[in-house]
Coordinates of C-alpha atoms in Angstrom, one line a residue:
M1 CA -5.2 -9.2 -8.3
Q2 CA -4.6 -11.1 -11.5
W3 CA -3.9 -7.8 -13.4
Y4 CA -1.4 -6.7 -10.8
L5 CA 0.5 -10.0 -11.1
K6 CA 0.3 -9.8 -14.9
A7 CA 2.0 -6.5 -14.9
W8 CA 4.7 -7.9 -12.6
K9 CA 5.2 -10.9 -14.9
N10 CA 5.7 -8.6 -17.9
W11 CA 7.9 -6.2 -15.9
S12 CA 10.5 -5.8 -18.6
D13 CA 8.2 -6.0 -21.7
F14 CA 8.0 -2.6 -23.3
K15 CA 6.4 -4.0 -26.5
G16 CA 2.9 -4.9 -27.0
R17 CA -0.3 -3.6 -25.4
A18 CA -1.9 -3.4 -22.0
T19 CA -5.6 -3.0 -21.5
R20 CA -7.1 -0.2 -19.4
T21 CA -8.0 -2.7 -16.7
E22 CA -4.5 -4.0 -16.5
Y23 CA -3.0 -0.5 -16.1
W24 CA -5.6 0.9 -13.7
M25 CA -5.7 -2.2 -11.5
F26 CA -1.9 -2.1 -11.3
T27 CA -2.1 1.6 -10.4
L28 CA -4.8 0.9 -7.8
F29 CA -2.8 -1.9 -6.1
N30 CA 0.3 0.3 -6.1
F31 CA -1.7 3.1 -4.4
A32 CA -2.9 0.6 -1.8
A33 CA 0.7 -0.7 -1.2
Y34 CA 2.0 2.8 -0.8
A35 CA -0.8 3.6 1.7
V36 CA 0.0 0.4 3.8
L37 CA 3.8 1.0 3.6
G38 CA 3.4 4.7 4.5
F39 CA 1.3 3.7 7.5
L40 CA 4.0 1.2 8.6
D41 CA 6.8 3.7 7.9
F42 CA 4.9 6.3 10.0
F43 CA 4.6 4.1 13.0
A44 CA 8.1 2.7 12.7
G45 CA 9.6 6.2 12.2
L46 CA 11.3 5.1 8.9
S47 CA 10.9 6.0 5.3
L48 CA 12.7 2.9 4.1
L49 CA 9.8 0.7 3.1
D50 CA 8.3 3.3 0.8
A51 CA 11.6 4.0 -0.9
L52 CA 12.4 0.3 -1.4
Y53 CA 8.9 -0.3 -2.9
S54 CA 9.3 2.7 -5.2
L55 CA 12.5 1.3 -6.5
A56 CA 11.1 -2.1 -7.0
V57 CA 8.0 -0.9 -8.9
L58 CA 9.7 1.7 -11.1
I59 CA 10.5 -0.5 -14.1
P60 CA 7.2 -2.5 -14.1
L61 CA 5.3 0.8 -13.8
L62 CA 7.1 2.3 -16.8
A63 CA 6.6 -0.9 -18.8
V64 CA 2.8 -1.1 -18.2
T65 CA 2.5 2.6 -18.9
V66 CA 4.3 2.3 -22.2
R67 CA 2.2 -0.8 -23.1
R68 CA -0.9 1.2 -22.2
L69 CA 0.1 4.1 -24.5
H70 CA 0.7 1.5 -27.2
D71 CA -2.8 0.3 -26.7
T72 CA -4.1 3.8 -27.6
D73 CA -1.8 3.8 -30.7
R74 CA 0.7 6.2 -29.2
S75 CA 4.5 5.8 -28.9
G76 CA 5.9 5.1 -25.5
F77 CA 7.8 8.4 -25.8
W78 CA 4.6 10.2 -24.8
I79 CA 5.5 9.3 -21.2
F80 CA 8.0 12.2 -21.4
I81 CA 5.0 14.6 -21.5
L82 CA 5.3 14.3 -17.7
L83 CA 8.2 16.7 -18.0
V84 CA 5.7 19.5 -18.7
P85 CA 4.4 20.6 -15.3
F86 CA 0.8 20.0 -14.4
I87 CA -0.5 20.0 -18.0
G88 CA 1.6 17.0 -18.9
L89 CA 0.1 14.9 -16.1
I90 CA -3.4 15.8 -17.2
V91 CA -2.7 14.9 -20.9
L92 CA -1.1 11.6 -19.9
I93 CA -4.1 10.6 -17.7
V94 CA -6.4 11.4 -20.6
F95 CA -4.3 9.2 -23.0
L96 CA -4.2 6.4 -20.4
A97 CA -7.9 6.5 -19.8
Q98 CA -8.9 6.2 -23.5
D99 CA -10.2 2.9 -24.9
S100 CA -8.7 1.0 -27.8
R101 CA -11.0 -0.3 -30.4
T102 CA -8.9 -1.7 -33.2
D103 CA -5.7 -3.5 -33.9
N104 CA -2.8 -1.2 -34.5
R105 CA 1.0 -1.2 -35.2
Y106 CA 1.7 -2.5 -31.7
G107 CA -0.3 -5.7 -32.1
A108 CA -3.7 -7.1 -31.9
N109 CA -6.3 -5.6 -29.5
P110 CA -5.8 -7.4 -26.2
K111 CA -9.4 -6.6 -25.3
K112 CA -10.7 -8.8 -28.1
A113 CA -8.2 -11.6 -27.3
A114 CA -9.6 -11.7 -23.8
E115 CA -13.2 -12.0 -25.0
Y116 CA -12.5 -15.3 -26.8

């Protein structure tokens, strides 16, 4: 839960780096939230809750994705690879799943900072 909240606290920060744990836990909690809201929408006969949550989470999701790309020493502009159907999603998932090992132009390795 701390990783989900950390991503929300840094909702407008497109600089710096985000660890794999931070990104994937944020994604996992979003998936769970969508499942619960979809369930509630289904029984209420609405689609409002999903839509509102999608709008609320859009900027934090983009920010944590860009920071995750920075952690793998890639520009945030790599997010636009999603415009390439199917292949773009696969390539982006591979980039987001990679580990970072060293400091890079986007800052110190947050993984090492968490160890101390």
